[in-house]
């Protein structure tokens, strides 16, 4: 798959680009995912041709200094706005200065200016996309597109950023821009209508057409299948159920006893949320998840399938799916030579509430109302339909753990299954990859319950060096680069507002991976 680096410090632009190329075999990666080097220098000038040329030269220099490789293609994009009443033949207003203009201008000011210019509210929003492709002369390719419309007459001060499509926001010019033939600003439109007026869409379509004509990309085959041909047998368990029924408990048991790989679907939902909005967003993850499952119901399942392909493990347990579409997608595309079982775990509500209170020791019984709200939300997301499927095995978990384990094994496990062979190697802190050492450090520091402490990169580094006694100590900067480049499904992230830094702990999927590492390494 072709990878294109996107030079931008704007997370939303990256998300938008990834959405626009979603049907093609191309990966858009943000520049900061690859390196800690500075982004390209964008001159603040209103001469578009000169701005693009100077930006391109700066981006080429940054790509070389970052060591991205001589054949690495990259893109950058510049947005401009032309307000008809305030522009002239020789000068676009605000033109390429739109990013800074939006920071300095309020709606009342621009509305007042337009009123005294015959209330001419016509406007054009333009996108200029530059591709650097060092394998095909002349190496530099330019694509552009635009959308016509008008500036709204009535601003919506209650407008909120679309949680799934964050470029339809309440911050950029989109909050004031009404496309032709529409009575609402583009940020208020449903995505299928907003797509018709997407000012970047045409430029990216031309880019994809160019890449396709040069045999660099192709349309995706959505019938992707992942299988383990080399295994004699393998199995997949998909475990669903309400909160605190015992999904993670049984997954941990299967990891320990049968070397299953545990994947928690909600970790991938959190990952998509972080990639979309970052760790500082005030958008609630519950609202985001509900919108995703309603509008793009297999998005999480697609990410899970990519993960399964990457780690290529034999016996897998997936917990936390909410919709039948997710389960059906995995069952269709993840091919095993053994059993695929869908299991719903039931438990009485008072038993689950008690478990929740034990798990969250700092919480009180006042959270019971929120517990019921969460149940209703999860059931409405699709869990109610999922748990009543004809192919689901229902298992109760109201008694002692050993009873739960015994019933689960009796009803789901064929003990002729092959357990993934784990070759033991000595753990050498100086030779093992830093990634595994960080995972093991966070696992060793993990406490009981969902209130496990988030740790800074400095705290992780200090504990890692103490645990593994490296001859050459690891440095906080290296751990920071590892964890800060991009969000990772193995790590939960929390922003520490007091110290203005990201802190980390293991996700449930990360815990499952750590337990498999413990089976792999011999500790001296």
Coordinates of C-alpha atoms in Angstrom, one line a residue:
X1 CA 0.0 0.0 0.0
X2 CA 1.3 3.4 -0.9
X3 CA 2.0 5.7 2.0
X4 CA 1.9 9.4 1.6
X5 CA 3.1 11.7 4.4
X6 CA 0.9 14.7 5.1
X7 CA 2.8 17.8 6.1
X8 CA 0.3 19.5 8.6
X9 CA 0.1 20.2 12.3
X10 CA -3.7 20.1 12.0
X11 CA -5.1 16.8 13.2
X12 CA -8.5 17.6 11.6
X13 CA -6.9 18.1 8.2
X14 CA -5.3 14.7 8.4
X15 CA -8.6 13.1 9.4
X16 CA -10.3 14.8 6.5
X17 CA -7.6 13.6 4.0
X18 CA -7.9 10.0 5.3
X19 CA -11.7 10.2 4.9
X20 CA -11.3 11.5 1.3
X21 CA -9.0 8.6 0.3
X22 CA -10.8 5.9 2.3
X23 CA -11.9 3.9 -0.8
X24 CA -8.4 3.6 -2.2
X25 CA -5.3 1.5 -1.2
X26 CA -3.4 4.5 0.1
X27 CA -2.3 5.4 3.6
X28 CA -2.2 9.0 4.7
X29 CA 0.2 9.5 7.6
X30 CA 0.8 12.7 9.5
X31 CA 4.3 14.0 9.4
X32 CA 4.5 14.0 13.2
X33 CA 3.8 10.3 13.2
X34 CA 7.1 9.7 11.5
X35 CA 9.5 12.2 13.1
X36 CA 9.9 14.9 15.8
X37 CA 11.3 17.3 13.3
X38 CA 9.5 20.6 12.8
X39 CA 6.8 21.0 10.2
X40 CA 7.4 22.9 7.0
X41 CA 7.6 26.7 7.1
X42 CA 4.5 28.3 5.5
X43 CA 5.1 32.0 4.6
X44 CA 2.3 34.4 5.5
X45 CA 1.7 36.0 2.1
X46 CA -1.3 36.4 -0.2
X47 CA 0.5 35.4 -3.4
X48 CA -0.8 31.8 -3.8
X49 CA 1.8 30.6 -6.4
X50 CA 4.7 31.9 -4.3
X51 CA 3.2 30.6 -1.1
X52 CA 2.9 27.1 -2.6
X53 CA 6.4 27.1 -4.1
X54 CA 8.1 28.3 -0.9
X55 CA 6.1 25.9 1.2
X56 CA 7.1 23.0 -1.1
X57 CA 10.8 23.9 -0.9
X58 CA 10.6 24.0 2.9
X59 CA 8.7 20.7 3.1
X60 CA 11.4 19.0 0.9
X61 CA 14.1 20.3 3.2
X62 CA 12.2 19.0 6.3
X63 CA 11.7 15.6 4.7
X64 CA 15.4 15.3 4.0
X65 CA 16.4 16.4 7.5
X66 CA 13.8 14.0 9.0
X67 CA 15.3 11.1 7.0
X68 CA 12.0 10.1 5.4
X69 CA 13.8 8.5 2.5
X70 CA 14.5 9.6 -1.1
X71 CA 11.4 7.9 -2.6
X72 CA 8.9 9.0 0.0
X73 CA 5.9 10.9 -1.4
X74 CA 4.3 13.7 0.6
X75 CA 1.6 16.2 0.3
X76 CA 0.5 19.5 1.9
X77 CA -2.7 21.5 1.4
X78 CA -3.5 25.2 1.6
X79 CA -7.0 26.5 2.1
X80 CA -8.1 30.0 0.9
X81 CA -11.3 32.0 1.0
X82 CA -12.3 34.7 -1.4
X83 CA -15.1 37.0 -0.1
X84 CA -16.5 38.7 -3.3
X85 CA -17.5 42.0 -1.7
X86 CA -14.1 42.5 0.0
X87 CA -11.8 41.2 -2.8
X88 CA -10.6 43.0 -5.9
X89 CA -9.2 41.9 -9.2
X90 CA -5.7 42.0 -7.9
X91 CA -6.3 40.9 -4.3
X92 CA -8.3 38.1 -2.7
X93 CA -9.7 38.8 0.8
X94 CA -8.8 37.2 3.1
X95 CA -7.3 34.8 0.6
X96 CA -4.5 32.5 1.8
X97 CA -4.6 34.4 5.1
X98 CA -7.8 32.7 6.2
X99 CA -6.3 30.8 9.1
X100 CA -5.1 33.9 10.8
X101 CA -8.1 36.0 9.7
X102 CA -10.5 33.6 11.5
X103 CA -8.5 34.0 14.7
X104 CA -8.8 37.8 14.5
X105 CA -12.4 38.2 13.1
X106 CA -15.8 37.8 14.7
X107 CA -19.1 37.3 12.9
X108 CA -20.4 40.7 13.9
X109 CA -17.4 42.4 12.2
X110 CA -17.7 40.6 8.9
X111 CA -21.5 41.0 8.9
X112 CA -21.2 44.7 9.4
X113 CA -18.7 45.0 6.5
X114 CA -20.9 43.0 4.1
X115 CA -24.0 45.1 5.1
X116 CA -22.1 48.2 3.8
X117 CA -21.1 46.4 0.6
X118 CA -24.7 45.9 -0.7
X119 CA -24.9 42.7 1.5
X120 CA -23.1 40.8 -1.2
X121 CA -22.3 37.6 0.7
X122 CA -20.9 35.5 -2.1
X123 CA -17.8 33.6 -1.3
X124 CA -15.5 30.9 -2.7
X125 CA -13.6 28.4 -0.6
X126 CA -10.6 26.9 -2.4
X127 CA -8.2 24.0 -1.7
X128 CA -4.7 23.8 -3.3
X129 CA -3.1 20.4 -2.9
X130 CA 0.6 19.8 -3.7
X131 CA 2.1 16.3 -4.2
X132 CA 5.8 15.7 -4.2
X133 CA 6.4 12.3 -5.9
X134 CA 10.2 11.8 -6.3
X135 CA 9.8 8.7 -8.5
X136 CA 7.9 10.4 -11.4
X137 CA 9.1 13.5 -13.2
X138 CA 8.6 16.4 -12.9
X139 CA 8.1 15.3 -9.2
X140 CA 5.9 18.2 -8.2
X141 CA 2.1 18.0 -9.0
X142 CA -0.6 20.6 -8.2
X143 CA -4.3 19.9 -7.8
X144 CA -7.1 22.4 -6.8
X145 CA -10.8 22.5 -6.3
X146 CA -13.3 25.0 -4.9
X147 CA -16.9 25.4 -3.7
X148 CA -19.1 28.5 -4.2
X149 CA -21.6 29.7 -1.7
X150 CA -22.3 32.6 0.6
X151 CA -21.7 33.8 4.2
X152 CA -24.7 33.0 6.4
X153 CA -26.8 35.9 7.6
X154 CA -27.6 34.2 11.0
X155 CA -24.8 32.7 13.0
X156 CA -25.6 29.6 15.1
X157 CA -23.9 30.2 18.5
X158 CA -25.0 26.7 19.6
X159 CA -23.3 24.9 16.8
X160 CA -21.2 22.0 17.9
X161 CA -18.4 20.2 16.0
X162 CA -19.5 17.0 14.3
X163 CA -18.1 14.2 16.5
X164 CA -17.4 11.9 13.6
X165 CA -16.5 14.3 10.9
X166 CA -14.6 17.0 12.8
X167 CA -13.9 19.2 9.7
X168 CA -17.6 20.1 10.0
X169 CA -16.8 22.2 13.0
X170 CA -17.6 25.4 15.0
X171 CA -14.1 26.9 14.6
X172 CA -13.2 27.2 11.0
X173 CA -14.9 29.1 8.2
X174 CA -17.2 26.1 7.7
X175 CA -19.3 27.5 10.6
X176 CA -20.2 30.5 8.4
X177 CA -20.2 29.0 5.0
X178 CA -23.5 28.1 3.2
X179 CA -22.9 26.2 0.0
X180 CA -25.0 27.1 -3.0
X181 CA -28.5 25.7 -2.9
X182 CA -28.4 25.1 0.9
X183 CA -30.0 27.1 3.6
X184 CA -27.7 25.8 6.4
X185 CA -23.9 26.2 6.9
X186 CA -21.9 23.2 5.8
X187 CA -21.1 22.2 9.4
X188 CA -24.8 21.6 10.1
X189 CA -25.4 19.4 7.0
X190 CA -25.5 15.6 7.1
X191 CA -22.3 14.1 5.8
X192 CA -23.8 12.7 2.6
X193 CA -24.9 16.3 1.7
X194 CA -21.8 18.0 3.0
X195 CA -19.7 15.7 0.8
X196 CA -21.3 17.2 -2.3
X197 CA -19.9 20.7 -1.3
X198 CA -16.6 19.6 0.1
X199 CA -14.1 22.1 -1.2
X200 CA -11.1 19.7 -0.8
X201 CA -12.9 16.7 -2.4
X202 CA -12.1 17.6 -6.0
X203 CA -8.4 18.1 -5.4
X204 CA -8.1 14.8 -3.6
X205 CA -10.1 13.0 -6.4
X206 CA -7.7 14.4 -9.0
X207 CA -4.8 13.3 -6.8
X208 CA -6.2 9.8 -6.6
X209 CA -7.0 9.7 -10.3
X210 CA -3.4 10.7 -11.1
X211 CA -2.0 8.0 -8.7
X212 CA -4.3 5.4 -10.1
X213 CA -3.3 6.2 -13.7
X214 CA 0.3 5.6 -12.7
X215 CA -0.6 2.2 -11.0
X216 CA 0.3 3.5 -7.6
X217 CA -3.1 3.0 -6.0
X218 CA -6.2 0.9 -6.6
X219 CA -9.7 0.8 -5.3
X220 CA -9.9 -1.1 -2.1
X221 CA -11.2 -4.7 -2.0
X222 CA -13.6 -4.5 0.9
X223 CA -13.9 -8.3 1.0
X224 CA -10.6 -8.5 2.8
X225 CA -9.9 -11.8 4.4
X226 CA -7.4 -12.7 7.0
X227 CA -6.5 -16.3 7.7
X228 CA -3.9 -18.5 9.3
X229 CA -3.1 -21.1 6.7
X230 CA -0.1 -22.5 8.5
X231 CA -2.0 -23.4 11.6
X232 CA -3.4 -26.9 12.2
X233 CA -6.2 -25.3 14.1
X234 CA -7.2 -22.0 15.5
X235 CA -10.3 -20.5 17.1
X236 CA -12.1 -17.2 17.6
X237 CA -14.3 -16.3 20.5
X238 CA -16.4 -13.1 20.3
X239 CA -17.7 -12.3 23.8
X240 CA -20.4 -9.7 24.3
X241 CA -22.4 -8.5 27.3
X242 CA -23.2 -5.5 29.4
X243 CA -20.7 -3.8 31.7
X244 CA -19.3 -5.9 34.6
X245 CA -20.8 -9.2 33.4
X246 CA -17.3 -10.8 33.2
X247 CA -16.1 -10.3 29.6
X248 CA -12.6 -9.1 30.6
X249 CA -12.4 -11.7 33.4
X250 CA -12.9 -14.6 31.0
X251 CA -10.5 -13.1 28.5
X252 CA -7.8 -12.8 31.1
X253 CA -8.4 -16.4 32.1
X254 CA -8.1 -17.6 28.5
X255 CA -4.9 -15.6 28.0
X256 CA -3.3 -17.3 31.0
X257 CA -4.6 -20.8 30.4
X258 CA -4.7 -21.1 26.6
X259 CA -2.4 -18.3 25.4
X260 CA -5.3 -16.5 23.7
X261 CA -4.7 -13.0 22.3
X262 CA -7.3 -10.7 23.9
X263 CA -8.7 -7.8 21.9
X264 CA -11.0 -5.3 23.6
X265 CA -13.1 -3.6 20.9
X266 CA -13.7 -0.5 23.0
X267 CA -10.0 0.2 23.0
X268 CA -10.2 0.6 19.2
X269 CA -13.2 2.9 19.6
X270 CA -11.1 5.0 22.1
X271 CA -8.2 5.0 19.6
X272 CA -10.4 6.3 16.8
X273 CA -11.7 8.9 19.1
X274 CA -8.2 10.1 20.1
X275 CA -7.1 10.1 16.4
X276 CA -10.2 12.2 15.6
X277 CA -10.3 14.7 18.5
X278 CA -7.1 14.2 20.5
X279 CA -6.8 13.8 24.3
X280 CA -8.0 17.3 25.2
X281 CA -11.4 17.2 23.5
X282 CA -14.6 18.0 25.4
X283 CA -16.6 15.7 23.1
X284 CA -17.9 12.8 25.2
X285 CA -16.6 9.4 24.2
X286 CA -20.1 7.9 24.7
X287 CA -21.7 10.3 22.3
X288 CA -18.9 9.7 19.8
X289 CA -19.2 5.9 20.1
X290 CA -23.0 6.1 19.6
X291 CA -22.6 8.2 16.4
X292 CA -19.9 5.9 15.0
X293 CA -22.0 2.7 15.6
X294 CA -25.1 4.3 14.0
X295 CA -23.3 5.9 11.0
X296 CA -20.2 3.7 10.4
X297 CA -21.1 0.5 12.2
X298 CA -18.1 -1.6 11.0
X299 CA -15.4 1.0 11.5
X300 CA -14.2 -0.5 14.7
X301 CA -14.4 -4.0 13.3
X302 CA -12.2 -2.9 10.4
X303 CA -9.5 -1.7 12.7
X304 CA -9.7 -4.9 14.7
X305 CA -9.3 -6.9 11.5
X306 CA -6.2 -4.9 10.6
X307 CA -4.8 -5.6 14.1
X308 CA -5.5 -9.4 13.7
X309 CA -3.6 -9.3 10.4
X310 CA -0.7 -7.6 12.0
X311 CA -0.3 -9.9 15.0
X312 CA -1.3 -13.1 13.2
X313 CA -2.2 -15.1 16.4
X314 CA -4.0 -18.4 16.4
X315 CA -6.5 -18.4 19.3
X316 CA -8.2 -15.0 19.7
X317 CA -10.9 -13.6 22.0
X318 CA -12.6 -10.3 21.1
X319 CA -14.7 -8.6 23.8
X320 CA -16.8 -5.5 23.7
X321 CA -18.6 -5.5 20.3
X322 CA -22.0 -3.7 20.4
X323 CA -23.6 -4.5 17.0
X324 CA -24.3 -7.6 14.9
X325 CA -22.7 -5.8 11.9
X326 CA -19.4 -5.8 13.7
X327 CA -19.6 -9.5 14.6
X328 CA -20.7 -10.5 11.0
X329 CA -17.8 -8.5 9.5
X330 CA -15.2 -10.3 11.6
X331 CA -16.8 -13.7 11.1
X332 CA -16.9 -13.2 7.3
X333 CA -13.3 -11.8 7.0
X334 CA -11.3 -13.5 9.7
X335 CA -10.9 -17.1 8.6
X336 CA -9.9 -19.7 11.1
X337 CA -9.5 -23.5 10.7
X338 CA -11.3 -24.1 14.0
X339 CA -14.4 -22.9 15.8
X340 CA -15.9 -19.4 15.8
X341 CA -18.1 -18.9 18.8
X342 CA -20.2 -15.9 19.8
X343 CA -20.9 -15.9 23.6
X344 CA -23.1 -13.5 25.5
X345 CA -22.3 -13.2 29.3
X346 CA -25.3 -12.5 31.5
X347 CA -25.2 -11.4 35.2
X348 CA -27.9 -10.0 37.5
X349 CA -27.8 -6.2 37.7
X350 CA -27.2 -6.1 41.5
X351 CA -24.2 -8.4 41.0
X352 CA -22.8 -6.2 38.3
X353 CA -23.3 -3.0 40.4
X354 CA -21.4 -4.6 43.3
X355 CA -18.6 -5.5 40.9
X356 CA -18.5 -2.0 39.6
X357 CA -18.2 -0.5 43.0
X358 CA -15.4 -2.9 43.9
X359 CA -13.6 -2.2 40.7
X360 CA -13.9 1.6 41.2
X361 CA -13.1 1.8 44.8
X362 CA -13.2 5.6 44.9
X363 CA -16.8 5.7 43.5
X364 CA -19.9 5.6 45.6
X365 CA -23.4 4.1 45.2
X366 CA -24.5 7.5 43.7
X367 CA -23.1 6.2 40.4
X368 CA -25.8 3.5 40.2
X369 CA -28.0 5.8 38.1
X370 CA -25.2 6.3 35.7
X371 CA -24.7 2.6 35.6
X372 CA -28.3 2.1 34.4
X373 CA -27.9 4.9 31.9
X374 CA -24.9 3.1 30.4
X375 CA -26.8 -0.2 30.2
X376 CA -29.6 1.6 28.3
X377 CA -27.1 3.3 26.0
X378 CA -25.3 0.0 25.2
X379 CA -28.5 -1.9 24.6
X380 CA -29.7 0.8 22.3
X381 CA -26.4 0.8 20.4
X382 CA -27.2 -2.7 19.2
X383 CA -26.2 -5.0 22.1
X384 CA -29.9 -5.9 22.7
X385 CA -30.2 -7.4 19.2
X386 CA -26.7 -8.9 19.3
X387 CA -27.3 -10.9 22.6
X388 CA -30.5 -12.4 21.2
X389 CA -29.0 -13.9 18.0
X390 CA -29.8 -17.5 17.3
X391 CA -26.1 -18.4 17.1
X392 CA -25.2 -16.9 20.5
X393 CA -24.2 -19.1 23.4
X394 CA -25.6 -17.6 26.7
X395 CA -23.6 -18.1 29.8
X396 CA -24.5 -16.8 33.3
X397 CA -21.9 -15.4 35.7
X398 CA -23.6 -14.8 39.0
X399 CA -21.8 -17.3 41.1
X400 CA -18.2 -18.2 42.1
X401 CA -15.5 -17.5 39.5
X402 CA -14.5 -21.2 39.3
X403 CA -18.1 -22.1 38.4
X404 CA -18.0 -19.4 35.7
X405 CA -14.7 -20.7 34.3
X406 CA -15.9 -24.3 34.3
X407 CA -19.1 -23.6 32.5
X408 CA -17.4 -21.4 29.9
X409 CA -14.7 -24.0 29.2
X410 CA -17.3 -26.8 29.0
X411 CA -19.5 -25.0 26.5
X412 CA -16.9 -23.3 24.3
X413 CA -13.5 -24.9 24.3
X414 CA -12.4 -27.9 22.3
X415 CA -9.2 -29.0 24.1
X416 CA -7.8 -30.4 20.9
X417 CA -7.1 -26.8 19.9
X418 CA -3.5 -25.9 19.3
X419 CA -2.1 -23.5 21.8
X420 CA 0.2 -20.9 20.2
X421 CA 3.8 -22.0 20.9
X422 CA 5.7 -19.3 22.6
X423 CA 9.5 -19.5 22.3
X424 CA 11.1 -18.4 25.5
X425 CA 13.9 -15.9 25.2
X426 CA 16.0 -14.2 27.9
X427 CA 14.8 -10.7 28.6
X428 CA 17.8 -8.4 28.1
X429 CA 16.9 -4.7 28.7
X430 CA 19.7 -3.6 26.5
X431 CA 18.6 -5.6 23.5
X432 CA 14.8 -6.0 23.7
X433 CA 12.9 -3.3 21.8
X434 CA 11.9 -0.3 23.8
X435 CA 8.2 -0.8 23.0
X436 CA 8.0 -4.2 24.8
X437 CA 9.9 -2.8 27.8
X438 CA 7.4 0.1 28.1
X439 CA 4.4 -2.4 27.9
X440 CA 5.9 -4.6 30.5
X441 CA 6.8 -1.6 32.8
X442 CA 3.2 -0.3 32.6
X443 CA 1.8 -3.8 33.3
X444 CA 4.0 -4.2 36.3
X445 CA 2.8 -0.9 37.7
X446 CA -0.9 -1.6 36.9
X447 CA -3.2 -1.7 39.9
X448 CA -6.5 -3.4 40.5
X449 CA -9.7 -1.9 39.0
X450 CA -10.3 0.8 36.4
X451 CA -8.6 3.4 38.6
X452 CA -5.1 2.3 37.6
X453 CA -2.8 5.3 37.7
X454 CA -1.8 7.2 34.6
X455 CA 2.0 7.7 34.4
X456 CA 4.2 10.4 32.7
X457 CA 7.0 9.4 30.4
X458 CA 9.4 10.4 33.1
X459 CA 7.8 8.0 35.6
X460 CA 7.7 5.2 33.0
X461 CA 11.4 5.8 32.2
X462 CA 12.5 5.7 35.9
X463 CA 10.6 2.5 36.6
X464 CA 11.7 0.9 33.4
X465 CA 15.4 1.4 34.3
X466 CA 14.8 0.1 37.8
X467 CA 12.9 -3.0 36.6
X468 CA 15.3 -4.1 33.9
X469 CA 18.7 -3.0 35.1
X470 CA 19.9 -1.9 31.7
X471 CA 23.6 -1.3 31.3
X472 CA 22.8 1.7 29.1
X473 CA 19.8 3.4 30.7
X474 CA 16.8 4.4 28.6
X475 CA 16.0 8.1 28.4
X476 CA 12.7 9.9 28.9
X477 CA 13.1 11.6 25.6
X478 CA 13.2 8.3 23.7
X479 CA 10.1 7.0 25.5
X480 CA 8.4 10.3 24.9
X481 CA 9.1 10.0 21.1
X482 CA 7.8 6.5 21.1
X483 CA 4.5 7.3 22.9
X484 CA 3.8 10.8 21.5
X485 CA 4.3 10.2 17.8
X486 CA 0.8 8.7 17.4
X487 CA -1.9 7.1 19.5
X488 CA -1.7 3.4 20.1
X489 CA -4.4 0.8 20.9
X490 CA -2.2 -0.6 23.7
X491 CA -2.1 2.7 25.7
X492 CA -4.8 4.8 27.2
X493 CA -4.0 8.5 27.3
X494 CA -5.0 11.2 29.7
X495 CA -4.0 14.9 29.5
X496 CA -2.6 16.3 32.7
X497 CA -3.9 19.9 32.7
X498 CA -1.8 20.9 35.6
X499 CA 1.6 19.8 34.2
X500 CA 0.4 20.1 30.5
X501 CA 1.5 16.7 29.4
X502 CA 0.2 13.3 28.3
X503 CA 0.1 10.5 30.8
X504 CA -0.3 6.8 30.0
X505 CA -1.6 3.4 31.2
X506 CA -2.2 0.1 29.5
X507 CA -5.6 -0.6 27.8
X508 CA -7.2 -4.0 28.2
X509 CA -5.8 -5.0 24.8
X510 CA -2.4 -3.8 26.1
X511 CA -2.7 -5.9 29.2
X512 CA -3.5 -9.0 27.0
X513 CA -0.4 -8.3 25.0
X514 CA 1.7 -7.8 28.1
X515 CA 0.6 -11.2 29.4
X516 CA 1.8 -12.8 26.2
X517 CA 5.1 -11.1 26.5
X518 CA 5.4 -12.5 30.0
X519 CA 5.0 -16.0 28.4
X520 CA 7.7 -15.1 25.9
X521 CA 10.5 -13.7 28.1
X522 CA 12.6 -15.4 30.8
X523 CA 13.3 -12.9 33.6
X524 CA 16.7 -13.3 35.1

